[in-house]
């Protein structure tokens, strides 16, 4: 095991940064959930959020030679078949998450939405790490990782159980669950794209380009069937979901290669649930929060700590 203090320090920074990114995920849940409610159209809300993030990233890319070079390098790797084309589709996971935010986050609340995505992230994160998904380094399911993931799943049950006694529809929980699975796989794919391109900006911009294109298609179909949404709200903060998403995806792209998909997912879980708890208490939306959410946050933080512990290796006795 590498005991270099510098390496341990970088890993600790990556973990803290990823937890902060998780808080930003909860922030985007809250913003897009209300935007979907105000428009009465989750599809349009998702397109506004993801599309605005894409515009921001394209503007940054225009003045970033390193980012453009990353795109050229990635294109070369794909043409040479050293990178499979399907690895470029990670943005579909982000698009599904943002779409589910617009459709159901305003109904079920930020906390229950967050814990539903947590389940999917935990499952897909462990599978991705154990199988070396997307060409990543294989990380075995150690006792500490299994224990941490189990505690996270218990936290999900604790947070969700009281809500099941209300009139919250089961479909509103299943959608973010599926989105969470997609996000776990997206994290692994984006980490590989970042490595091959050598640019977090290139990987993040590609993610938003693919996701925005997918949302344009489904939103056009939706509007053709259902008609135009309500008058857009005037509150400017409701249009910041894309900018927030660009930041937390960029953080994930950078940190996943150091801490792995599972630990990254668990750190995001901690940030999501802590942020969700604050938002549901201070700026509630959907069903009211309960004391079970605080218990779930505590369990998740313990799970993150345990899952982040390095595996112990047996020490051999020194020869006399």
PDB file of C-alpha atoms in Angstrom:
ATOM      1  CA  UNK A   1       0.000   0.000   0.000  1.00  0.00           C
ATOM      2  CA  UNK A   2       1.312   3.432  -0.859  1.00  0.00           C
ATOM      3  CA  UNK A   3       1.933   5.312   2.401  1.00  0.00           C
ATOM      4  CA  UNK A   4       3.346   8.457   0.807  1.00  0.00           C
ATOM      5  CA  UNK A   5       1.977  11.404   2.840  1.00  0.00           C
ATOM      6  CA  UNK A   6       1.480  13.446  -0.336  1.00  0.00           C
ATOM      7  CA  UNK A   7      -0.598  10.707  -1.903  1.00  0.00           C
ATOM      8  CA  UNK A   8      -2.726  10.362   1.241  1.00  0.00           C
ATOM      9  CA  UNK A   9      -3.217  14.118   1.290  1.00  0.00           C
ATOM     10  CA  UNK A  10      -4.400  14.213  -2.320  1.00  0.00           C
ATOM     11  CA  UNK A  11      -6.802  11.357  -1.614  1.00  0.00           C
ATOM     12  CA  UNK A  12      -8.225  13.214   1.399  1.00  0.00           C
ATOM     13  CA  UNK A  13      -8.685  16.364  -0.703  1.00  0.00           C
ATOM     14  CA  UNK A  14     -10.438  14.317  -3.409  1.00  0.00           C
ATOM     15  CA  UNK A  15     -12.825  12.849  -0.827  1.00  0.00           C
ATOM     16  CA  UNK A  16     -13.695  16.267   0.637  1.00  0.00           C
ATOM     17  CA  UNK A  17     -14.169  17.773  -2.834  1.00  0.00           C
ATOM     18  CA  UNK A  18     -16.485  14.921  -3.801  1.00  0.00           C
ATOM     19  CA  UNK A  19     -18.604  15.386  -0.670  1.00  0.00           C
ATOM     20  CA  UNK A  20     -18.974  19.084  -1.590  1.00  0.00           C
ATOM     21  CA  UNK A  21     -19.951  17.979  -5.101  1.00  0.00           C
ATOM     22  CA  UNK A  22     -22.650  15.854  -3.471  1.00  0.00           C
ATOM     23  CA  UNK A  23     -24.071  18.957  -1.780  1.00  0.00           C
ATOM     24  CA  UNK A  24     -24.177  20.554  -5.220  1.00  0.00           C
ATOM     25  CA  UNK A  25     -26.093  17.524  -6.507  1.00  0.00           C
ATOM     26  CA  UNK A  26     -28.731  18.153  -3.817  1.00  0.00           C
ATOM     27  CA  UNK A  27     -28.719  21.822  -4.817  1.00  0.00           C
ATOM     28  CA  UNK A  28     -29.475  20.878  -8.408  1.00  0.00           C
ATOM     29  CA  UNK A  29     -32.241  18.520  -7.231  1.00  0.00           C
ATOM     30  CA  UNK A  30     -33.825  21.433  -5.370  1.00  0.00           C
ATOM     31  CA  UNK A  31     -33.493  23.935  -8.229  1.00  0.00           C
ATOM     32  CA  UNK A  32     -34.731  21.659 -10.992  1.00  0.00           C
ATOM     33  CA  UNK A  33     -37.496  20.227  -8.835  1.00  0.00           C
ATOM     34  CA  UNK A  34     -39.006  23.672  -8.328  1.00  0.00           C
ATOM     35  CA  UNK A  35     -38.394  24.686 -11.950  1.00  0.00           C
ATOM     36  CA  UNK A  36     -40.307  21.597 -13.085  1.00  0.00           C
ATOM     37  CA  UNK A  37     -43.151  22.543 -10.752  1.00  0.00           C
ATOM     38  CA  UNK A  38     -43.264  26.178 -11.887  1.00  0.00           C
ATOM     39  CA  UNK A  39     -43.282  25.183 -15.561  1.00  0.00           C
ATOM     40  CA  UNK A  40     -45.508  22.163 -14.917  1.00  0.00           C
ATOM     41  CA  UNK A  41     -43.172  20.437 -17.377  1.00  0.00           C
ATOM     42  CA  UNK A  42     -40.225  18.343 -16.212  1.00  0.00           C
ATOM     43  CA  UNK A  43     -38.939  17.813 -19.759  1.00  0.00           C
ATOM     44  CA  UNK A  44     -38.534  21.518 -20.485  1.00  0.00           C
ATOM     45  CA  UNK A  45     -37.029  22.093 -17.034  1.00  0.00           C
ATOM     46  CA  UNK A  46     -34.439  19.384 -17.709  1.00  0.00           C
ATOM     47  CA  UNK A  47     -33.537  20.835 -21.105  1.00  0.00           C
ATOM     48  CA  UNK A  48     -33.164  24.355 -19.664  1.00  0.00           C
ATOM     49  CA  UNK A  49     -30.888  23.048 -16.918  1.00  0.00           C
ATOM     50  CA  UNK A  50     -28.686  20.789 -19.001  1.00  0.00           C
ATOM     51  CA  UNK A  51     -28.655  23.107 -21.995  1.00  0.00           C
ATOM     52  CA  UNK A  52     -27.545  26.113 -19.944  1.00  0.00           C
ATOM     53  CA  UNK A  53     -24.718  24.056 -18.473  1.00  0.00           C
ATOM     54  CA  UNK A  54     -23.661  23.058 -21.985  1.00  0.00           C
ATOM     55  CA  UNK A  55     -23.581  26.690 -23.142  1.00  0.00           C
ATOM     56  CA  UNK A  56     -21.402  27.645 -20.180  1.00  0.00           C
ATOM     57  CA  UNK A  57     -18.955  24.839 -20.891  1.00  0.00           C
ATOM     58  CA  UNK A  58     -18.801  25.620 -24.608  1.00  0.00           C
ATOM     59  CA  UNK A  59     -17.906  29.232 -23.767  1.00  0.00           C
ATOM     60  CA  UNK A  60     -15.119  28.041 -21.461  1.00  0.00           C
ATOM     61  CA  UNK A  61     -13.919  25.535 -24.052  1.00  0.00           C
ATOM     62  CA  UNK A  62     -13.651  28.307 -26.652  1.00  0.00           C
ATOM     63  CA  UNK A  63     -10.920  30.020 -24.608  1.00  0.00           C
ATOM     64  CA  UNK A  64      -9.209  26.853 -23.339  1.00  0.00           C
ATOM     65  CA  UNK A  65      -6.501  25.441 -25.656  1.00  0.00           C
ATOM     66  CA  UNK A  66      -5.989  22.484 -23.310  1.00  0.00           C
ATOM     67  CA  UNK A  67      -9.675  21.615 -23.455  1.00  0.00           C
ATOM     68  CA  UNK A  68      -9.715  21.704 -27.257  1.00  0.00           C
ATOM     69  CA  UNK A  69      -6.548  19.638 -27.373  1.00  0.00           C
ATOM     70  CA  UNK A  70      -8.286  17.109 -25.112  1.00  0.00           C
ATOM     71  CA  UNK A  71     -11.100  16.792 -27.640  1.00  0.00           C
ATOM     72  CA  UNK A  72      -8.603  16.241 -30.458  1.00  0.00           C
ATOM     73  CA  UNK A  73      -6.739  13.630 -28.443  1.00  0.00           C
ATOM     74  CA  UNK A  74      -9.957  11.830 -27.585  1.00  0.00           C
ATOM     75  CA  UNK A  75     -11.054  11.884 -31.240  1.00  0.00           C
ATOM     76  CA  UNK A  76      -7.728  10.327 -32.233  1.00  0.00           C
ATOM     77  CA  UNK A  77      -8.115   7.571 -29.620  1.00  0.00           C
ATOM     78  CA  UNK A  78     -11.642   6.766 -30.845  1.00  0.00           C
ATOM     79  CA  UNK A  79     -10.582   6.636 -34.509  1.00  0.00           C
ATOM     80  CA  UNK A  80      -7.701   4.349 -33.577  1.00  0.00           C
ATOM     81  CA  UNK A  81     -10.224   2.141 -31.721  1.00  0.00           C
ATOM     82  CA  UNK A  82      -8.304   2.427 -28.486  1.00  0.00           C
ATOM     83  CA  UNK A  83     -11.455   3.949 -26.978  1.00  0.00           C
ATOM     84  CA  UNK A  84     -14.833   2.368 -27.716  1.00  0.00           C
ATOM     85  CA  UNK A  85     -17.429   4.859 -29.054  1.00  0.00           C
ATOM     86  CA  UNK A  86     -19.960   3.819 -26.414  1.00  0.00           C
ATOM     87  CA  UNK A  87     -17.678   5.294 -23.748  1.00  0.00           C
ATOM     88  CA  UNK A  88     -18.638   8.717 -25.088  1.00  0.00           C
ATOM     89  CA  UNK A  89     -22.276   8.270 -24.035  1.00  0.00           C
ATOM     90  CA  UNK A  90     -21.859   8.943 -20.318  1.00  0.00           C
ATOM     91  CA  UNK A  91     -23.910  12.123 -20.673  1.00  0.00           C
ATOM     92  CA  UNK A  92     -27.053  10.009 -21.051  1.00  0.00           C
ATOM     93  CA  UNK A  93     -26.815   9.168 -17.350  1.00  0.00           C
ATOM     94  CA  UNK A  94     -26.683  12.845 -16.445  1.00  0.00           C
ATOM     95  CA  UNK A  95     -29.572  13.642 -18.761  1.00  0.00           C
ATOM     96  CA  UNK A  96     -31.709  10.958 -17.102  1.00  0.00           C
ATOM     97  CA  UNK A  97     -30.882  12.337 -13.656  1.00  0.00           C
ATOM     98  CA  UNK A  98     -31.818  15.902 -14.617  1.00  0.00           C
ATOM     99  CA  UNK A  99     -34.994  14.712 -16.322  1.00  0.00           C
ATOM    100  CA  UNK A 100     -36.053  12.788 -13.233  1.00  0.00           C
ATOM    101  CA  UNK A 101     -35.334  15.900 -11.129  1.00  0.00           C
ATOM    102  CA  UNK A 102     -37.723  17.944 -13.225  1.00  0.00           C
ATOM    103  CA  UNK A 103     -40.385  15.247 -13.185  1.00  0.00           C
ATOM    104  CA  UNK A 104     -40.474  13.993  -9.579  1.00  0.00           C
ATOM    105  CA  UNK A 105     -38.088  15.908  -7.244  1.00  0.00           C
ATOM    106  CA  UNK A 106     -40.762  18.544  -6.701  1.00  0.00           C
ATOM    107  CA  UNK A 107     -43.241  15.807  -5.768  1.00  0.00           C
ATOM    108  CA  UNK A 108     -41.233  13.614  -3.390  1.00  0.00           C
ATOM    109  CA  UNK A 109     -38.890  16.245  -1.938  1.00  0.00           C
ATOM    110  CA  UNK A 110     -35.119  16.594  -2.130  1.00  0.00           C
ATOM    111  CA  UNK A 111     -34.381  14.037   0.608  1.00  0.00           C
ATOM    112  CA  UNK A 112     -36.386  11.141  -0.740  1.00  0.00           C
ATOM    113  CA  UNK A 113     -35.171  11.895  -4.259  1.00  0.00           C
ATOM    114  CA  UNK A 114     -31.594  11.846  -3.019  1.00  0.00           C
ATOM    115  CA  UNK A 115     -31.839   8.581  -1.124  1.00  0.00           C
ATOM    116  CA  UNK A 116     -33.496   6.904  -4.116  1.00  0.00           C
ATOM    117  CA  UNK A 117     -30.582   7.858  -6.359  1.00  0.00           C
ATOM    118  CA  UNK A 118     -28.202   6.731  -3.620  1.00  0.00           C
ATOM    119  CA  UNK A 119     -29.397   3.154  -3.930  1.00  0.00           C
ATOM    120  CA  UNK A 120     -28.709   3.059  -7.638  1.00  0.00           C
ATOM    121  CA  UNK A 121     -25.305   4.746  -7.274  1.00  0.00           C
ATOM    122  CA  UNK A 122     -24.210   2.314  -4.575  1.00  0.00           C
ATOM    123  CA  UNK A 123     -25.183  -0.759  -6.568  1.00  0.00           C
ATOM    124  CA  UNK A 124     -23.648   0.347  -9.857  1.00  0.00           C
ATOM    125  CA  UNK A 125     -20.576   1.820  -8.152  1.00  0.00           C
ATOM    126  CA  UNK A 126     -19.657  -1.425  -6.458  1.00  0.00           C
ATOM    127  CA  UNK A 127     -20.226  -3.421  -9.648  1.00  0.00           C
ATOM    128  CA  UNK A 128     -18.193  -0.951 -11.729  1.00  0.00           C
ATOM    129  CA  UNK A 129     -15.241  -1.053  -9.342  1.00  0.00           C
ATOM    130  CA  UNK A 130     -15.297  -4.835  -8.961  1.00  0.00           C
ATOM    131  CA  UNK A 131     -15.503  -5.537 -12.707  1.00  0.00           C
ATOM    132  CA  UNK A 132     -13.220  -2.789 -13.991  1.00  0.00           C
ATOM    133  CA  UNK A 133     -16.126  -1.286 -15.945  1.00  0.00           C
ATOM    134  CA  UNK A 134     -15.101   1.059 -18.778  1.00  0.00           C
ATOM    135  CA  UNK A 135     -11.502  -0.134 -18.551  1.00  0.00           C
ATOM    136  CA  UNK A 136     -10.965   1.191 -15.029  1.00  0.00           C
ATOM    137  CA  UNK A 137      -8.745  -0.394 -12.408  1.00  0.00           C
ATOM    138  CA  UNK A 138     -10.442  -3.308 -10.684  1.00  0.00           C
ATOM    139  CA  UNK A 139     -11.028  -2.761  -6.999  1.00  0.00           C
ATOM    140  CA  UNK A 140     -12.089  -5.863  -5.064  1.00  0.00           C
ATOM    141  CA  UNK A 141     -15.065  -5.756  -2.731  1.00  0.00           C
ATOM    142  CA  UNK A 142     -13.204  -5.630   0.582  1.00  0.00           C
ATOM    143  CA  UNK A 143     -14.792  -5.976   4.007  1.00  0.00           C
ATOM    144  CA  UNK A 144     -14.616  -2.213   4.570  1.00  0.00           C
ATOM    145  CA  UNK A 145     -16.233  -1.421   1.210  1.00  0.00           C
ATOM    146  CA  UNK A 146     -18.976  -3.997   1.687  1.00  0.00           C
ATOM    147  CA  UNK A 147     -19.653  -2.718   5.216  1.00  0.00           C
ATOM    148  CA  UNK A 148     -19.755   0.897   4.075  1.00  0.00           C
ATOM    149  CA  UNK A 149     -22.074   0.087   1.171  1.00  0.00           C
ATOM    150  CA  UNK A 150     -24.341  -1.936   3.467  1.00  0.00           C
ATOM    151  CA  UNK A 151     -24.623   0.950   5.924  1.00  0.00           C
ATOM    152  CA  UNK A 152     -25.516   3.239   3.035  1.00  0.00           C
ATOM    153  CA  UNK A 153     -28.258   0.884   1.902  1.00  0.00           C
ATOM    154  CA  UNK A 154     -29.586   0.705   5.461  1.00  0.00           C
ATOM    155  CA  UNK A 155     -29.612   4.500   5.498  1.00  0.00           C
ATOM    156  CA  UNK A 156     -31.704   4.468   2.323  1.00  0.00           C
ATOM    157  CA  UNK A 157     -34.257   2.162   3.953  1.00  0.00           C
ATOM    158  CA  UNK A 158     -34.380   4.341   7.081  1.00  0.00           C
ATOM    159  CA  UNK A 159     -34.973   7.486   5.028  1.00  0.00           C
ATOM    160  CA  UNK A 160     -37.504   6.022   2.609  1.00  0.00           C
ATOM    161  CA  UNK A 161     -39.604   3.820   4.941  1.00  0.00           C
ATOM    162  CA  UNK A 162     -41.621   6.663   6.566  1.00  0.00           C
ATOM    163  CA  UNK A 163     -42.391   8.120   3.130  1.00  0.00           C
ATOM    164  CA  UNK A 164     -43.898   4.855   1.887  1.00  0.00           C
ATOM    165  CA  UNK A 165     -46.722   5.347   4.373  1.00  0.00           C
ATOM    166  CA  UNK A 166     -47.735   8.561   2.592  1.00  0.00           C
ATOM    167  CA  UNK A 167     -49.337   8.999  -0.814  1.00  0.00           C
ATOM    168  CA  UNK A 168     -45.955   9.209  -2.597  1.00  0.00           C
ATOM    169  CA  UNK A 169     -46.306   7.107  -5.793  1.00  0.00           C
ATOM    170  CA  UNK A 170     -43.918   4.184  -6.159  1.00  0.00           C
ATOM    171  CA  UNK A 171     -43.033   5.288  -9.697  1.00  0.00           C
ATOM    172  CA  UNK A 172     -41.664   8.555  -8.276  1.00  0.00           C
ATOM    173  CA  UNK A 173     -39.113   6.512  -6.320  1.00  0.00           C
ATOM    174  CA  UNK A 174     -38.278   4.057  -9.105  1.00  0.00           C
ATOM    175  CA  UNK A 175     -37.334   6.782 -11.611  1.00  0.00           C
ATOM    176  CA  UNK A 176     -34.561   8.362  -9.492  1.00  0.00           C
ATOM    177  CA  UNK A 177     -33.429   4.846  -8.534  1.00  0.00           C
ATOM    178  CA  UNK A 178     -32.838   4.048 -12.208  1.00  0.00           C
ATOM    179  CA  UNK A 179     -31.202   7.452 -12.663  1.00  0.00           C
ATOM    180  CA  UNK A 180     -28.856   6.654  -9.776  1.00  0.00           C
ATOM    181  CA  UNK A 181     -27.743   3.456 -11.497  1.00  0.00           C
ATOM    182  CA  UNK A 182     -27.029   5.485 -14.612  1.00  0.00           C
ATOM    183  CA  UNK A 183     -25.040   8.048 -12.630  1.00  0.00           C
ATOM    184  CA  UNK A 184     -22.832   5.349 -11.099  1.00  0.00           C
ATOM    185  CA  UNK A 185     -21.980   4.032 -14.553  1.00  0.00           C
ATOM    186  CA  UNK A 186     -21.566   7.574 -15.881  1.00  0.00           C
ATOM    187  CA  UNK A 187     -18.946   8.289 -13.239  1.00  0.00           C
ATOM    188  CA  UNK A 188     -16.864   5.328 -14.377  1.00  0.00           C
ATOM    189  CA  UNK A 189     -17.202   6.246 -18.060  1.00  0.00           C
ATOM    190  CA  UNK A 190     -16.355   9.909 -17.460  1.00  0.00           C
ATOM    191  CA  UNK A 191     -13.266   8.949 -15.507  1.00  0.00           C
ATOM    192  CA  UNK A 192     -12.028   6.899 -18.468  1.00  0.00           C
ATOM    193  CA  UNK A 193     -12.792   9.707 -20.935  1.00  0.00           C
ATOM    194  CA  UNK A 194     -10.928  12.187 -18.753  1.00  0.00           C
ATOM    195  CA  UNK A 195      -7.895   9.895 -18.633  1.00  0.00           C
ATOM    196  CA  UNK A 196      -7.839   9.388 -22.399  1.00  0.00           C
ATOM    197  CA  UNK A 197      -8.400  13.069 -23.223  1.00  0.00           C
ATOM    198  CA  UNK A 198      -6.124  14.412 -20.514  1.00  0.00           C
ATOM    199  CA  UNK A 199      -8.662  17.177 -19.859  1.00  0.00           C
ATOM    200  CA  UNK A 200     -11.446  17.367 -17.285  1.00  0.00           C
ATOM    201  CA  UNK A 201     -13.001  20.207 -19.301  1.00  0.00           C
ATOM    202  CA  UNK A 202     -13.132  18.109 -22.469  1.00  0.00           C
ATOM    203  CA  UNK A 203     -14.686  15.169 -20.632  1.00  0.00           C
ATOM    204  CA  UNK A 204     -17.277  17.362 -18.883  1.00  0.00           C
ATOM    205  CA  UNK A 205     -18.184  19.234 -22.082  1.00  0.00           C
ATOM    206  CA  UNK A 206     -18.614  15.948 -23.950  1.00  0.00           C
ATOM    207  CA  UNK A 207     -20.871  14.741 -21.133  1.00  0.00           C
ATOM    208  CA  UNK A 208     -23.105  17.814 -21.459  1.00  0.00           C
ATOM    209  CA  UNK A 209     -23.102  17.711 -25.264  1.00  0.00           C
ATOM    210  CA  UNK A 210     -24.400  14.145 -25.351  1.00  0.00           C
ATOM    211  CA  UNK A 211     -26.925  14.769 -22.575  1.00  0.00           C
ATOM    212  CA  UNK A 212     -28.235  17.982 -24.127  1.00  0.00           C
ATOM    213  CA  UNK A 213     -28.667  16.321 -27.523  1.00  0.00           C
ATOM    214  CA  UNK A 214     -30.682  13.509 -25.937  1.00  0.00           C
ATOM    215  CA  UNK A 215     -32.871  15.968 -24.004  1.00  0.00           C
ATOM    216  CA  UNK A 216     -33.525  18.050 -27.134  1.00  0.00           C
ATOM    217  CA  UNK A 217     -34.923  14.962 -28.858  1.00  0.00           C
ATOM    218  CA  UNK A 218     -37.179  13.790 -26.013  1.00  0.00           C
ATOM    219  CA  UNK A 219     -38.364  17.332 -25.193  1.00  0.00           C
ATOM    220  CA  UNK A 220     -39.320  18.101 -28.785  1.00  0.00           C
ATOM    221  CA  UNK A 221     -41.342  14.876 -28.885  1.00  0.00           C
ATOM    222  CA  UNK A 222     -42.938  15.710 -25.537  1.00  0.00           C
ATOM    223  CA  UNK A 223     -43.863  19.268 -26.579  1.00  0.00           C
ATOM    224  CA  UNK A 224     -45.312  18.008 -29.862  1.00  0.00           C
ATOM    225  CA  UNK A 225     -47.638  15.777 -27.856  1.00  0.00           C
ATOM    226  CA  UNK A 226     -48.385  17.915 -24.782  1.00  0.00           C
ATOM    227  CA  UNK A 227     -47.962  21.473 -26.017  1.00  0.00           C
ATOM    228  CA  UNK A 228     -45.908  24.365 -24.643  1.00  0.00           C
ATOM    229  CA  UNK A 229     -45.245  24.663 -20.882  1.00  0.00           C
ATOM    230  CA  UNK A 230     -46.377  27.389 -18.484  1.00  0.00           C
ATOM    231  CA  UNK A 231     -44.841  30.880 -18.597  1.00  0.00           C
ATOM    232  CA  UNK A 232     -41.201  30.635 -17.426  1.00  0.00           C
ATOM    233  CA  UNK A 233     -40.665  31.864 -13.837  1.00  0.00           C
ATOM    234  CA  UNK A 234     -38.798  35.147 -13.305  1.00  0.00           C
ATOM    235  CA  UNK A 235     -36.703  33.956 -10.329  1.00  0.00           C
ATOM    236  CA  UNK A 236     -33.127  33.838 -11.721  1.00  0.00           C
ATOM    237  CA  UNK A 237     -31.810  31.194  -9.317  1.00  0.00           C
ATOM    238  CA  UNK A 238     -34.112  28.610 -10.897  1.00  0.00           C
ATOM    239  CA  UNK A 239     -31.927  28.750 -14.011  1.00  0.00           C
ATOM    240  CA  UNK A 240     -28.664  27.921 -12.236  1.00  0.00           C
ATOM    241  CA  UNK A 241     -29.130  24.151 -12.304  1.00  0.00           C
ATOM    242  CA  UNK A 242     -26.950  23.771 -15.394  1.00  0.00           C
ATOM    243  CA  UNK A 243     -24.058  25.758 -13.906  1.00  0.00           C
ATOM    244  CA  UNK A 244     -24.254  23.742 -10.686  1.00  0.00           C
ATOM    245  CA  UNK A 245     -24.284  20.509 -12.684  1.00  0.00           C
ATOM    246  CA  UNK A 246     -21.234  21.528 -14.697  1.00  0.00           C
ATOM    247  CA  UNK A 247     -19.286  22.078 -11.471  1.00  0.00           C
ATOM    248  CA  UNK A 248     -20.152  18.816  -9.722  1.00  0.00           C
ATOM    249  CA  UNK A 249     -19.639  16.695 -12.828  1.00  0.00           C
ATOM    250  CA  UNK A 250     -16.221  18.298 -13.387  1.00  0.00           C
ATOM    251  CA  UNK A 251     -15.283  17.450  -9.790  1.00  0.00           C
ATOM    252  CA  UNK A 252     -16.378  13.830 -10.260  1.00  0.00           C
ATOM    253  CA  UNK A 253     -14.420  13.498 -13.486  1.00  0.00           C
ATOM    254  CA  UNK A 254     -11.242  14.563 -11.677  1.00  0.00           C
ATOM    255  CA  UNK A 255     -11.664  12.636  -8.405  1.00  0.00           C
ATOM    256  CA  UNK A 256     -12.988   9.283  -9.659  1.00  0.00           C
ATOM    257  CA  UNK A 257      -9.569   8.217 -10.951  1.00  0.00           C
ATOM    258  CA  UNK A 258      -8.060   8.664  -7.474  1.00  0.00           C
ATOM    259  CA  UNK A 259     -10.748   7.314  -5.144  1.00  0.00           C
ATOM    260  CA  UNK A 260     -12.647   4.850  -7.357  1.00  0.00           C
ATOM    261  CA  UNK A 261     -16.300   4.690  -8.366  1.00  0.00           C
ATOM    262  CA  UNK A 262     -17.628   3.172  -5.147  1.00  0.00           C
ATOM    263  CA  UNK A 263     -15.961   5.616  -2.732  1.00  0.00           C
ATOM    264  CA  UNK A 264     -16.831   8.486  -5.062  1.00  0.00           C
ATOM    265  CA  UNK A 265     -20.451   7.371  -5.018  1.00  0.00           C
ATOM    266  CA  UNK A 266     -20.466   7.081  -1.232  1.00  0.00           C
ATOM    267  CA  UNK A 267     -18.938  10.563  -0.814  1.00  0.00           C
ATOM    268  CA  UNK A 268     -21.574  11.973  -3.144  1.00  0.00           C
ATOM    269  CA  UNK A 269     -24.182  10.190  -1.047  1.00  0.00           C
ATOM    270  CA  UNK A 270     -22.970  11.927   2.109  1.00  0.00           C
ATOM    271  CA  UNK A 271     -23.075  15.337   0.451  1.00  0.00           C
ATOM    272  CA  UNK A 272     -26.427  14.697  -1.197  1.00  0.00           C
ATOM    273  CA  UNK A 273     -28.178  13.611   1.980  1.00  0.00           C
ATOM    274  CA  UNK A 274     -26.651  16.339   4.134  1.00  0.00           C
ATOM    275  CA  UNK A 275     -27.608  18.959   1.554  1.00  0.00           C
ATOM    276  CA  UNK A 276     -31.048  17.414   1.107  1.00  0.00           C
ATOM    277  CA  UNK A 277     -31.656  17.549   4.850  1.00  0.00           C
ATOM    278  CA  UNK A 278     -30.809  21.262   4.955  1.00  0.00           C
ATOM    279  CA  UNK A 279     -32.900  22.089   1.890  1.00  0.00           C
ATOM    280  CA  UNK A 280     -35.919  20.150   3.135  1.00  0.00           C
ATOM    281  CA  UNK A 281     -35.729  21.972   6.468  1.00  0.00           C
ATOM    282  CA  UNK A 282     -34.978  25.479   5.160  1.00  0.00           C
ATOM    283  CA  UNK A 283     -36.486  25.496   1.643  1.00  0.00           C
ATOM    284  CA  UNK A 284     -38.928  22.563   1.636  1.00  0.00           C
ATOM    285  CA  UNK A 285     -40.458  21.206  -1.537  1.00  0.00           C
ATOM    286  CA  UNK A 286     -42.681  18.155  -1.944  1.00  0.00           C
ATOM    287  CA  UNK A 287     -43.466  15.979   1.087  1.00  0.00           C
ATOM    288  CA  UNK A 288     -42.123  17.203   4.467  1.00  0.00           C
ATOM    289  CA  UNK A 289     -38.896  15.801   5.889  1.00  0.00           C
ATOM    290  CA  UNK A 290     -38.743  13.606   9.001  1.00  0.00           C
ATOM    291  CA  UNK A 291     -36.271  12.777  11.774  1.00  0.00           C
ATOM    292  CA  UNK A 292     -35.463   9.580   9.855  1.00  0.00           C
ATOM    293  CA  UNK A 293     -33.599  11.656   7.292  1.00  0.00           C
ATOM    294  CA  UNK A 294     -31.116  12.892   9.913  1.00  0.00           C
ATOM    295  CA  UNK A 295     -30.556   9.301  11.042  1.00  0.00           C
ATOM    296  CA  UNK A 296     -29.949   8.287   7.435  1.00  0.00           C
ATOM    297  CA  UNK A 297     -27.393  11.069   6.989  1.00  0.00           C
ATOM    298  CA  UNK A 298     -25.471   9.903  10.068  1.00  0.00           C
ATOM    299  CA  UNK A 299     -25.463   6.274   8.890  1.00  0.00           C
ATOM    300  CA  UNK A 300     -24.272   7.346   5.452  1.00  0.00           C
ATOM    301  CA  UNK A 301     -21.398   9.401   6.821  1.00  0.00           C
ATOM    302  CA  UNK A 302     -20.256   6.404   8.855  1.00  0.00           C
ATOM    303  CA  UNK A 303     -20.530   4.236   5.751  1.00  0.00           C
ATOM    304  CA  UNK A 304     -18.402   6.672   3.733  1.00  0.00           C
ATOM    305  CA  UNK A 305     -15.711   6.674   6.410  1.00  0.00           C
ATOM    306  CA  UNK A 306     -15.566   2.883   6.609  1.00  0.00           C
ATOM    307  CA  UNK A 307     -15.606   2.387   2.840  1.00  0.00           C
ATOM    308  CA  UNK A 308     -12.726   4.848   2.475  1.00  0.00           C
ATOM    309  CA  UNK A 309     -10.435   2.885   4.784  1.00  0.00           C
ATOM    310  CA  UNK A 310      -7.543   1.211   2.916  1.00  0.00           C
ATOM    311  CA  UNK A 311      -7.458  -2.605   3.028  1.00  0.00           C
ATOM    312  CA  UNK A 312      -5.186  -4.121   5.611  1.00  0.00           C
ATOM    313  CA  UNK A 313      -2.378  -6.297   4.432  1.00  0.00           C
ATOM    314  CA  UNK A 314      -0.894  -9.030   6.494  1.00  0.00           C
ATOM    315  CA  UNK A 315       2.646  -8.208   7.652  1.00  0.00           C
ATOM    316  CA  UNK A 316       5.269 -10.877   7.251  1.00  0.00           C
ATOM    317  CA  UNK A 317       7.653 -11.450  10.161  1.00  0.00           C
ATOM    318  CA  UNK A 318      11.126 -10.231   9.492  1.00  0.00           C
ATOM    319  CA  UNK A 319      13.775 -12.949   9.214  1.00  0.00           C
ATOM    320  CA  UNK A 320      16.169 -13.143  12.163  1.00  0.00           C
TER     321      UNK A 320
END
